Amino acid sequence: MAKAVGIDLGTTNSVIAVMEGGRPEVIVNAEGGRTTPSVVAYKGDETLVGQIARRQAALNPAATLFEVKRFIGRRWDEVKEEAARSPFAVKEGPGGSVRISVNGKDLAPEQVSAEVLRKLVADASAKLGQKITDAVITVPAYFDNSQREATKQAGEIAGLNVLRVINEPTAAALAYGLERKGNETVLVFDLGGGTFDVTILELGDGVFEVKSTAGDTHLGGADFDHRIVDWLAEDFNKEHNFDLRKDKQALQRLIEAAEKAKIDLSNASETTVSLPFITFDPETRTPMHVEKVLTRAKFEELTADLLRRVRKPVEQALSDAKLSASDINEVILVGGSTRIPAVKRIVQDITGKTPNESVNPDEAVALGAAVQAGIIQGDSSLGDIVLVDVTPLTLGVEVKGGMIAPMITRNTTVPAKKTEIYTTAENNQPGVEINVLQGERPMAADNKSLGRFKLEGIPPMPAGRAQIEVTFDIDANGILHVTAKEKTSGKESSIRIENTTTLDKSDVERMVQEAEQNAAADKARKEKVEKRNALDSLRVQATQQIEENTSASQDAKDKLKAAADEAEEAIRSEDDAKIADAQKKLEEELRTFMTTNANQSAGGAQADAAGAGAQAKQDDDVIDADFKPAE
Ligand code: ADP
Ligand code: MG
């Protein structure tokens, strides 16, 4: 059985890990990085993922997609504001969902995230020397039902068998607690690029029991960056009457510079943001620059309200767990943004504890996911570990008067199942519509509607007689399944889900195929480029031979030159058949040329002539030294 991996699919960075000899280990990507930027770029018809996508962002702002996790499983009306700030086009999709428009194509956020997963898994498969198919993927604890489902679907689109979706802070606690003995209560504080999670767990005897979880899926490091962006842009606007945020390329550069400044300020007390040639004066066409000093104090002032916002979820988690700050034994920091000194300070202030920094804030989540994958696969080195997690938000149905009737309250241990009986309000009512809601507010309209379920085919009967049994079933992934049946008639009626933003099965299947086709096309494209490059280096070698073999006959030189010219033309035509033909011909001509001129040039060269083509095929910039005739 191939090993299952654990994947931290982050807003900003993703990490993949696997169990190796009883311990979880991060698997480095093809570029040698332990973390992979969750960035996907479309360039021509090529798909770039990770560091290479990130690097070209400023040059390709409309087709470089980042922080897509902010949109996954979301309704358009929830993300409108964030969408407006994005350098790429985010718009409303079918059924109130979110779509990203790139090069005239509409992509679901799930599809984009699938590209990140695909790269992580492909690189890991290459590193481990086995094809990986099974994975545990993490989500912020505070992700609602649709966000979880969408994440699972992203995994499926990437061709993965998603063993489990687990909460990021729970995963971090698993990584932290693996080697701890004794009982303790820990608070995991995870502030990443786009989301904030707080989870309180009790650890002891291999049991990891989540007591409560709270968070804010709209708060992360990127919000801190945007404060700096706004500060820079507003200042620039005041001085030059020009809003840099309206220029996509300038905006992308501002965002990058802002993040860099923020990171600098985690170590230094001041930093200079310098963006030469950020734009041109529209009238005089003279270049304009940004050059500004940002102090840590100013940064803390700009982000004061964001810092205040972390307080409430911590207090909420404590009160839900019926604990006070003094009951917490350890505070574990996870996520890159916990490196901000003011964040550390506020955590210490709220909890009264110096945060424990024994776990790597970038890797803990993936490591914990790998542990969970190991547990599911029955990895014997792990012993008996039991993970008890909870659902982060209350689930219920809308009842008369527009209120929510809770079915499963927040912080209930999952899996969980609950059945309630509802009835009809009118005589001979043929069906009912059940609005499934998630959230903590008393009025239905203030909560998130996960979908409307229609139960149809109820036989005619007086109002209040029907017995409609609605069952909510949350699986170990925290994903809800709803069933309903009418009991008096004894018949199970059909359920139709409407008004839901998650993709349906046929969409997922189509996207799996598309993704596979794209992967195949990328591979074919790469091979094509390699063939072209191979022919080109052979052409360069031929030209060199002509120049260096002064004693060769003009006729021989002309023949080789003709083949080289043909190669050049074939390369330009991009025609596969022509390229293959030209390759064959040039190889032959080169071999003949080398053989006939062997006496005049080095003996070693002729033996190498045939080999040169093969070598050039593998390496596009071979202008091989051992191919040169010896002087
Ligand atoms: P996610 O889980 O969302 O993928 P990460 O945990 O990787 O995110 O954190 C990414 C965020 O952390 C980014 O906003 C990044 O700018 C921020 N970050 C990384 N290093 C530092 C640092 N030294 N100081 C402040 N912020 C940092
Ligand atoms: Mg994270």
XYZ file of C-alpha atoms and ligand atoms in Angstrom:
659
model
C 0.000 0.000 0.000
C 1.359 3.371 -0.967
C 1.754 5.769 1.898
C -0.889 8.351 2.620
C 0.265 11.926 3.005
C -0.860 14.841 5.114
C -1.397 18.140 3.338
C -1.689 21.596 4.838
C -3.452 23.416 2.008
C -2.773 26.934 3.234
C -4.088 30.266 2.069
C -0.552 31.429 1.453
C 1.678 28.389 1.696
C 1.090 24.680 1.503
C 3.098 21.852 3.010
C 3.033 18.086 2.476
C 4.300 15.503 4.949
C 4.442 11.760 5.428
C 5.198 9.287 8.213
C 8.776 8.025 8.018
C 9.893 5.485 10.590
C 7.311 6.495 13.139
C 7.789 10.233 12.753
C 6.085 12.737 10.462
C 8.471 14.380 7.988
C 7.987 17.248 5.555
C 8.565 16.261 1.918
C 10.486 18.913 -0.016
C 9.096 20.013 -3.368
C 10.811 19.823 -6.761
C 12.444 23.203 -6.154
C 13.800 22.011 -2.820
C 11.364 24.070 -0.728
C 9.697 22.796 2.430
C 6.718 25.053 1.820
C 5.083 25.701 -1.536
C 3.361 29.030 -2.194
C -0.338 28.400 -2.872
C -0.087 30.355 -6.099
C -1.284 29.248 -9.523
C -0.554 31.181 -12.688
C -1.759 30.733 -16.229
C 0.750 31.810 -18.816
C -0.193 31.166 -22.420
C -1.661 27.737 -22.054
C 0.783 26.698 -19.409
C -0.105 26.307 -15.733
C 2.561 27.353 -13.228
C 2.288 26.410 -9.558
C 4.242 27.435 -6.478
C 7.390 29.515 -6.380
C 7.633 29.971 -10.157
C 4.060 31.218 -10.246
C 4.692 33.559 -7.346
C 7.842 34.974 -8.877
C 6.104 36.156 -12.035
C 3.071 37.631 -10.244
C 3.913 41.298 -10.798
C 4.318 40.734 -14.537
C 1.149 38.704 -14.896
C -1.221 40.078 -12.243
C -4.513 39.187 -13.912
C -3.628 35.532 -14.346
C -1.674 34.868 -11.146
C -4.070 33.512 -8.566
C -3.216 33.605 -4.880
C -5.130 33.358 -1.596
C -7.811 31.460 -3.454
C -8.644 29.686 -0.204
C -10.419 32.875 0.817
C -12.992 32.044 -1.852
C -13.306 28.296 -1.587
C -16.794 27.109 -0.652
C -17.929 30.674 -0.265
C -21.006 32.463 -1.518
C -20.461 35.509 -3.677
C -22.228 37.783 -1.235
C -19.798 36.729 1.508
C -16.673 37.669 -0.415
C -17.649 40.635 -2.579
C -15.470 43.008 -0.627
C -12.381 40.794 -0.765
C -13.005 40.158 -4.437
C -12.859 43.873 -5.168
C -9.355 44.103 -3.699
C -8.006 41.274 -5.786
C -5.690 41.962 -8.754
C -7.363 39.095 -10.641
C -11.020 38.971 -11.636
C -13.355 37.368 -9.123
C -17.048 37.363 -9.907
C -20.381 35.817 -9.137
C -20.873 32.311 -10.494
C -23.861 30.022 -10.867
C -26.178 29.784 -7.843
C -24.492 32.644 -6.022
C -21.132 30.893 -6.058
C -17.724 32.440 -6.760
C -15.772 32.126 -9.980
C -12.363 33.401 -11.001
C -12.004 34.634 -14.574
C -8.683 33.998 -16.216
C -7.987 34.370 -19.918
C -11.691 34.235 -20.688
C -12.262 31.079 -18.648
C -14.256 30.811 -15.434
C -12.649 28.665 -12.773
C -14.123 27.443 -9.522
C -11.812 28.089 -6.532
C -11.800 24.297 -6.040
C -10.168 23.875 -9.435
C -7.426 26.341 -8.638
C -6.709 24.741 -5.264
C -6.626 21.380 -7.018
C -3.645 22.619 -9.047
C -1.720 23.306 -5.843
C -2.595 19.851 -4.489
C -1.626 18.254 -7.774
C 1.838 19.799 -7.678
C 2.433 18.893 -4.032
C 1.460 15.303 -4.656
C 3.328 14.980 -7.958
C 6.533 16.294 -6.375
C 6.072 14.091 -3.315
C 5.388 11.029 -5.488
C 8.636 11.686 -7.331
C 10.556 12.116 -4.058
C 9.110 9.000 -2.436
C 9.303 6.951 -5.608
C 5.705 5.806 -5.312
C 2.472 7.155 -6.646
C 0.573 8.874 -3.871
C -3.176 8.644 -4.041
C -4.405 8.965 -0.455
C -4.292 12.121 1.580
C -5.518 13.841 4.688
C -6.130 17.519 3.975
C -6.441 20.171 6.647
C -8.882 23.065 6.879
C -9.192 25.920 9.353
C -11.246 24.699 12.314
C -13.628 27.503 11.726
C -14.401 26.472 8.135
C -18.110 25.930 7.633
C -19.730 23.015 5.897
C -19.451 24.301 2.331
C -15.821 25.284 2.767
C -15.023 21.774 3.990
C -16.900 20.135 1.177
C -15.257 22.369 -1.381
C -11.807 21.518 0.017
C -12.580 17.822 -0.221
C -13.698 18.350 -3.795
C -10.463 20.173 -4.588
C -8.696 16.995 -3.485
C -10.919 14.905 -5.707
C -10.322 17.191 -8.682
C -6.600 16.690 -8.079
C -7.211 12.948 -8.419
C -6.817 12.224 -4.718
C -8.667 9.915 -2.445
C -9.294 12.256 0.480
C -9.136 10.034 3.545
C -10.157 12.779 5.910
C -10.487 16.500 6.233
C -9.139 17.581 9.631
C -8.867 20.863 11.449
C -5.558 22.677 11.204
C -5.170 23.471 14.918
C -6.055 19.893 15.819
C -3.372 18.738 13.409
C -0.884 21.149 14.959
C -1.758 19.790 18.394
C -1.172 16.241 17.129
C 2.296 17.224 15.947
C 2.994 18.971 19.216
C 1.550 16.293 21.468
C 3.015 13.239 19.797
C 5.942 13.111 22.171
C 4.333 14.603 25.249
C 3.407 12.497 28.201
C 0.961 13.479 30.905
C -2.206 15.501 30.771
C -2.336 19.064 29.656
C -4.714 21.645 28.316
C -3.336 23.480 25.312
C -4.516 26.421 23.310
C -3.508 26.465 19.662
C -3.365 29.960 18.224
C -3.124 29.836 14.427
C -2.837 33.085 12.517
C -1.883 32.423 8.915
C -2.202 34.419 5.723
C -5.957 34.570 5.491
C -7.584 32.904 8.457
C -7.438 32.847 12.212
C -8.243 29.830 14.372
C -8.185 29.190 18.086
C -8.621 25.714 19.469
C -8.487 24.411 23.001
C -7.598 20.756 23.455
C -6.996 18.362 26.253
C -4.137 15.957 25.698
C -3.406 12.861 27.674
C -2.787 9.129 27.212
C -2.877 9.393 23.445
C -6.257 11.096 23.446
C -6.485 14.475 21.745
C -9.799 15.915 22.673
C -10.897 19.204 21.238
C -12.877 21.176 23.787
C -13.779 24.174 21.736
C -12.844 26.058 18.666
C -13.427 29.576 17.458
C -11.973 31.866 14.874
C -12.332 34.356 12.098
C -12.095 33.184 8.501
C -11.580 36.761 7.367
C -8.478 37.591 9.358
C -4.875 36.871 8.453
C -1.497 38.218 7.466
C -2.806 39.533 4.145
C -5.030 41.945 6.058
C -1.913 43.319 7.725
C -0.309 43.687 4.290
C -3.347 45.559 3.002
C -3.085 48.073 5.819
C 0.408 48.901 4.625
C -0.756 48.960 0.996
C -3.522 51.416 1.856
C -1.182 53.578 3.884
C 1.321 53.752 1.019
C -1.326 54.257 -1.660
C -3.232 56.934 0.212
C -0.079 58.827 0.912
C 0.955 58.560 -2.730
C -2.496 59.661 -3.809
C -2.313 62.719 -1.606
C 0.990 63.725 -3.087
C 0.446 62.809 -6.739
C -3.303 62.570 -7.064
C -2.952 59.052 -8.437
C -4.391 55.884 -6.900
C -1.830 53.123 -7.378
C -4.407 50.531 -6.371
C -6.225 51.090 -9.652
C -3.195 49.907 -11.591
C -3.053 46.092 -11.364
C 0.669 45.858 -11.782
C 1.391 48.625 -9.296
C -1.023 47.032 -6.835
C 0.739 43.697 -7.091
C 4.099 45.365 -6.455
C 2.636 47.271 -3.516
C 1.265 44.068 -1.994
C 4.637 42.341 -2.328
C 6.509 45.295 -0.854
C 4.008 45.596 1.987
C 4.431 41.949 2.932
C 8.186 42.286 2.839
C 8.054 45.376 5.055
C 5.790 43.568 7.507
C 8.153 40.605 7.695
C 11.135 42.960 8.156
C 9.345 44.569 11.066
C 9.169 41.229 12.877
C 12.898 41.627 13.427
C 13.687 45.295 12.873
C 12.102 48.353 14.420
C 11.918 50.155 11.114
C 12.149 49.435 7.409
C 12.112 51.330 4.130
C 9.609 50.538 1.426
C 11.227 51.355 -1.853
C 9.422 50.916 -5.166
C 11.240 52.738 -7.931
C 9.351 53.379 -11.182
C 6.058 52.299 -9.700
C 4.218 54.277 -12.349
C 4.419 57.238 -14.727
C 2.921 60.653 -14.294
C -0.019 60.562 -16.719
C 0.728 64.082 -17.967
C 4.454 64.572 -17.927
C 5.293 60.861 -18.393
C 8.026 61.193 -15.794
C 8.553 58.129 -13.643
C 7.226 58.158 -10.097
C 8.599 56.256 -7.123
C 7.547 55.124 -3.682
C 10.127 55.558 -0.937
C 8.886 55.526 2.620
C 10.058 54.572 6.066
C 7.709 52.414 8.119
C 8.384 51.982 11.812
C 7.131 49.086 13.883
C 5.164 51.525 16.005
C 3.410 52.938 12.939
C 2.708 49.420 11.685
C 1.127 48.546 15.028
C -0.965 51.678 14.825
C -2.141 50.816 11.296
C -3.120 47.321 12.398
C -4.413 48.034 15.895
C -7.973 46.976 15.106
C -6.785 43.729 13.492
C -4.797 42.963 16.618
C -7.852 43.659 18.733
C -9.877 41.246 16.621
C -7.842 38.217 17.726
C -9.008 38.716 21.304
C -12.656 37.785 20.896
C -12.233 34.281 19.424
C -9.757 33.418 22.198
C -12.223 34.516 24.840
C -15.012 32.694 23.041
C -13.026 29.455 22.915
C -12.218 29.710 26.622
C -15.804 30.323 27.616
C -17.104 27.518 25.350
C -14.611 25.146 26.949
C -15.729 26.420 30.350
C -12.169 27.286 31.188
C -10.366 30.369 32.266
C -7.003 31.493 30.937
C -5.242 30.127 34.013
C -6.408 26.582 33.138
C -4.323 26.609 29.974
C -0.976 24.835 30.380
C 0.569 25.649 27.025
C -0.084 28.106 24.239
C 1.116 26.887 20.854
C 1.684 29.362 18.048
C 1.011 28.241 14.501
C 1.009 30.209 11.236
C 3.476 32.700 9.811
C 1.679 35.717 11.230
C 2.391 34.642 14.798
C 5.928 35.868 14.103
C 4.616 39.430 14.358
C 5.854 40.703 17.745
C 2.570 42.493 18.507
C 0.678 39.250 17.901
C 2.908 37.365 20.344
C 2.438 40.158 22.827
C -1.328 40.084 22.575
C -1.442 36.295 22.958
C 0.646 36.595 26.073
C -1.566 39.387 27.295
C -4.816 37.430 26.838
C -3.609 34.072 28.122
C -1.035 35.187 30.657
C 1.355 32.561 29.225
C 4.581 32.867 27.336
C 3.813 31.075 24.071
C 5.483 27.732 23.518
C 7.609 27.947 20.399
C 8.720 24.338 20.246
C 6.769 23.548 17.099
C 7.678 25.034 13.730
C 4.760 27.351 12.969
C 5.030 26.631 9.231
C 5.156 22.864 9.409
C 3.171 21.708 12.432
C -0.141 21.463 10.574
C 1.165 19.266 7.753
C 3.081 17.098 10.213
C -0.094 16.553 12.228
C -2.015 15.733 9.059
C 0.614 13.100 8.244
C 0.132 11.645 11.734
C -3.605 11.492 11.113
C -2.992 9.804 7.742
C -0.798 7.301 9.582
C -3.516 6.657 12.142
C -6.085 6.023 9.397
C -3.711 3.687 7.590
C -3.058 1.808 10.833
C 0.607 2.797 11.169
C 1.621 0.597 14.095
C 4.422 2.916 15.204
C 1.856 5.439 16.339
C 0.276 3.291 19.031
C -3.218 4.142 20.141
C -4.036 7.696 19.304
C -7.595 8.885 19.481
C -8.655 12.171 18.027
C -11.870 13.716 19.221
C -12.844 16.797 17.270
C -15.833 19.118 17.324
C -18.008 21.017 14.887
C -17.217 24.729 14.947
C -20.645 26.195 14.225
C -24.252 25.462 15.089
C -26.346 23.686 12.464
C -30.080 24.049 12.281
C -33.155 24.546 10.151
C -35.292 27.545 9.497
C -38.671 27.417 11.221
C -41.783 29.555 11.178
C -41.149 33.202 11.832
C -37.740 33.139 10.197
C -35.992 31.741 13.259
C -33.297 29.076 13.408
C -34.052 25.856 15.272
C -30.646 24.392 16.242
C -30.173 20.698 15.477
C -26.501 20.320 16.408
C -24.902 23.037 18.481
C -21.337 24.269 18.051
C -18.513 22.384 19.737
C -20.428 19.103 19.583
C -18.074 16.158 19.182
C -18.024 14.747 15.652
C -19.178 12.443 14.165
C -22.653 13.368 15.373
C -26.186 12.512 14.353
C -29.461 14.119 15.328
C -33.031 13.544 14.193
C -35.995 15.865 14.651
C -39.599 15.579 13.517
C -41.203 18.443 11.637
C -44.652 18.748 10.176
C -46.693 20.625 7.603
C -48.365 23.977 8.193
C -51.177 23.664 5.658
C -53.812 21.096 4.669
C -52.801 18.833 1.788
C -49.383 20.385 1.564
C -47.557 18.342 -1.095
C -44.051 19.206 0.041
C -41.914 21.224 2.384
C -38.801 23.253 1.897
C -36.179 22.914 4.572
C -33.579 25.641 4.761
C -30.413 24.228 6.337
C -28.460 26.867 8.210
C -25.098 27.225 9.871
C -24.288 29.963 12.340
C -24.883 31.371 15.782
C -27.425 34.118 15.151
C -31.088 33.632 16.223
C -32.650 34.809 12.962
C -32.332 32.524 9.952
C -31.466 35.348 7.587
C -28.355 36.260 9.584
C -26.849 32.803 9.190
C -25.369 30.997 6.241
C -27.790 28.915 4.236
C -26.065 25.674 3.286
C -28.843 24.672 0.975
C -32.560 24.313 0.677
C -33.865 20.790 0.774
C -37.189 20.056 -0.838
C -39.124 17.099 0.395
C -41.779 16.325 -2.170
C -44.550 13.800 -2.711
C -46.206 14.052 0.694
C -49.643 12.383 0.390
C -52.665 14.648 1.034
C -53.366 15.028 4.753
C -54.464 17.722 7.193
C -51.974 20.275 8.471
C -49.850 19.078 11.365
C -50.408 15.384 10.631
C -47.357 14.705 8.541
C -44.301 13.390 10.347
C -41.267 14.673 8.575
C -38.167 13.176 10.030
C -35.081 15.269 9.333
C -31.701 13.810 10.165
C -28.475 15.781 10.383
C -25.408 13.623 10.221
C -21.923 15.160 10.551
C -19.166 12.816 9.526
C -15.598 12.768 10.860
C -14.659 15.370 8.240
C -17.123 17.775 9.785
C -19.230 17.524 6.634
C -22.986 17.477 6.993
C -25.332 15.044 5.305
C -29.052 15.677 5.511
C -31.788 13.139 4.955
C -35.535 13.520 5.334
C -38.508 11.213 5.122
C -42.206 11.454 5.683
C -43.185 8.810 8.199
C -46.977 8.533 8.248
C -47.092 7.565 4.587
C -44.251 5.142 5.183
C -42.658 6.365 1.992
C -39.277 7.898 1.728
C -39.485 10.974 -0.348
C -36.911 12.458 -2.563
C -34.630 15.236 -1.465
C -33.461 17.838 -3.857
C -30.680 20.177 -2.947
C -30.954 23.626 -4.386
C -29.234 26.894 -3.896
C -25.959 25.429 -2.870
C -22.636 26.724 -4.047
C -20.754 23.459 -3.843
C -20.062 21.690 -7.109
C -22.185 18.737 -8.010
C -20.769 15.338 -8.886
C -20.818 15.904 -12.616
C -18.961 19.205 -12.201
C -16.296 17.488 -10.143
C -15.954 14.704 -12.706
C -15.644 17.206 -15.514
C -13.000 19.137 -13.586
C -11.052 15.968 -12.819
C -10.951 15.252 -16.528
C -10.000 18.800 -17.374
C -7.235 18.785 -14.816
C -5.919 15.486 -16.156
C -6.077 16.764 -19.703
C -4.255 19.890 -18.657
C -1.600 17.848 -16.911
C -1.234 15.725 -20.047
C -1.105 18.835 -22.212
C 1.527 20.370 -19.948
C 3.579 17.226 -20.251
C 3.202 17.166 -24.030
C 4.150 20.834 -24.192
C 7.214 20.212 -22.093
C 8.271 17.345 -24.331
C 7.757 19.524 -27.365
C 9.925 22.253 -25.915
C 12.570 19.708 -25.021
C 12.593 18.331 -28.575
C 12.875 21.810 -29.986
C 15.703 22.660 -27.613
C 17.484 19.416 -28.410
C 17.356 20.172 -32.114
C 18.508 23.704 -31.480
C 21.581 22.622 -29.554
C 22.399 20.107 -32.246
C 22.125 22.945 -34.753
C 24.520 25.055 -32.673
C 26.981 22.180 -32.600
C 26.719 21.703 -36.346
C 27.394 25.389 -36.935
C 30.369 25.176 -34.642
C 31.740 22.197 -36.530
C 31.458 24.082 -39.789
C 33.357 27.010 -38.364
C 36.024 25.019 -36.628
C 36.657 22.362 -39.259
C 38.522 24.661 -41.586
C 39.974 21.729 -43.545
C 36.604 20.197 -44.447
C 35.486 20.447 -48.076
C 33.127 23.233 -49.051
C 30.666 20.628 -50.295
C 30.579 18.847 -46.926
C 30.186 22.184 -45.148
C 27.347 23.231 -47.450
C 25.514 19.983 -46.866
C 25.750 20.281 -43.116
C 24.822 23.959 -43.310
C 21.710 23.056 -45.323
C 20.641 20.534 -42.689
C 21.283 23.087 -39.945
C 19.226 25.711 -41.796
C 16.428 23.235 -42.208
C 16.587 22.565 -38.475
C 16.322 26.260 -37.793
C 13.265 26.515 -39.979
C 11.674 23.454 -38.385
C 12.211 24.948 -34.935
C 10.545 28.147 -36.017
C 7.595 26.282 -37.556
C 6.910 24.451 -34.255
C 5.722 21.565 -36.408
C 6.421 18.292 -34.566
C 6.843 16.185 -37.675
C 9.196 18.691 -39.249
C 11.219 18.886 -36.061
C 11.551 15.112 -35.891
C 12.579 14.973 -39.556
C 15.096 17.734 -39.198
C 16.547 16.117 -36.089
C 17.098 12.845 -37.904
C 18.573 14.497 -40.929
C 20.880 16.775 -38.995
C 22.103 13.895 -36.862
C 22.929 11.937 -40.016
C 24.609 14.844 -41.736
C 26.600 15.648 -38.651
C 27.702 12.062 -38.330
C 28.754 11.940 -41.981
C 30.557 15.239 -41.637
C 32.405 14.085 -38.565
C 33.339 10.746 -40.129
C 34.649 12.276 -43.341
C 36.577 14.872 -41.463
C 37.760 12.510 -38.793
C 41.287 12.434 -40.131
C 41.656 16.133 -40.024
C 40.050 16.518 -36.628
C 40.139 14.582 -33.392
C 39.584 10.858 -33.321
C 37.293 11.037 -30.309
C 34.862 13.313 -32.045
C 33.497 10.799 -34.485
C 32.554 8.334 -31.823
C 30.773 11.077 -29.975
C 28.889 12.435 -32.935
C 25.890 10.147 -32.681
C 25.840 10.425 -28.951
C 25.702 14.193 -29.102
C 22.170 14.235 -30.407
C 20.974 11.967 -27.667
C 22.688 14.007 -25.034
C 21.341 17.253 -26.417
C 17.862 15.815 -26.143
C 18.157 15.621 -22.407
C 19.850 18.873 -21.779
C 18.840 21.916 -23.679
C 21.969 23.933 -23.192
C 24.606 21.399 -24.026
C 27.284 22.850 -26.174
C 29.426 19.988 -25.301
C 33.093 20.366 -24.669
C 33.921 16.759 -25.525
C 32.289 17.191 -28.880
C 34.871 19.724 -29.963
C 37.715 18.436 -32.033
C 40.912 18.456 -30.057
C 43.370 21.079 -31.141
P -1.399 30.036 5.584
O -1.637 29.040 6.646
O -2.494 31.001 5.427
O -0.948 29.472 4.291
P 1.148 30.738 6.747
O 1.029 30.124 8.073
O 2.132 30.190 5.794
O -0.229 30.954 6.069
O 1.453 32.274 7.010
C 1.543 33.132 5.949
C 1.492 34.525 6.475
O 2.527 34.711 7.437
C 1.710 35.545 5.382
O 0.785 36.578 5.521
C 3.116 36.011 5.649
O 3.319 37.334 5.232
C 3.201 35.900 7.149
N 4.558 35.813 7.646
C 5.501 34.903 7.335
N 6.653 35.161 7.984
C 6.410 36.269 8.723
C 7.225 37.068 9.619
N 8.501 36.763 9.857
N 6.646 38.146 10.185
C 5.359 38.462 9.936
N 4.566 37.774 9.122
C 5.088 36.688 8.521
Mg -1.876 27.623 7.834
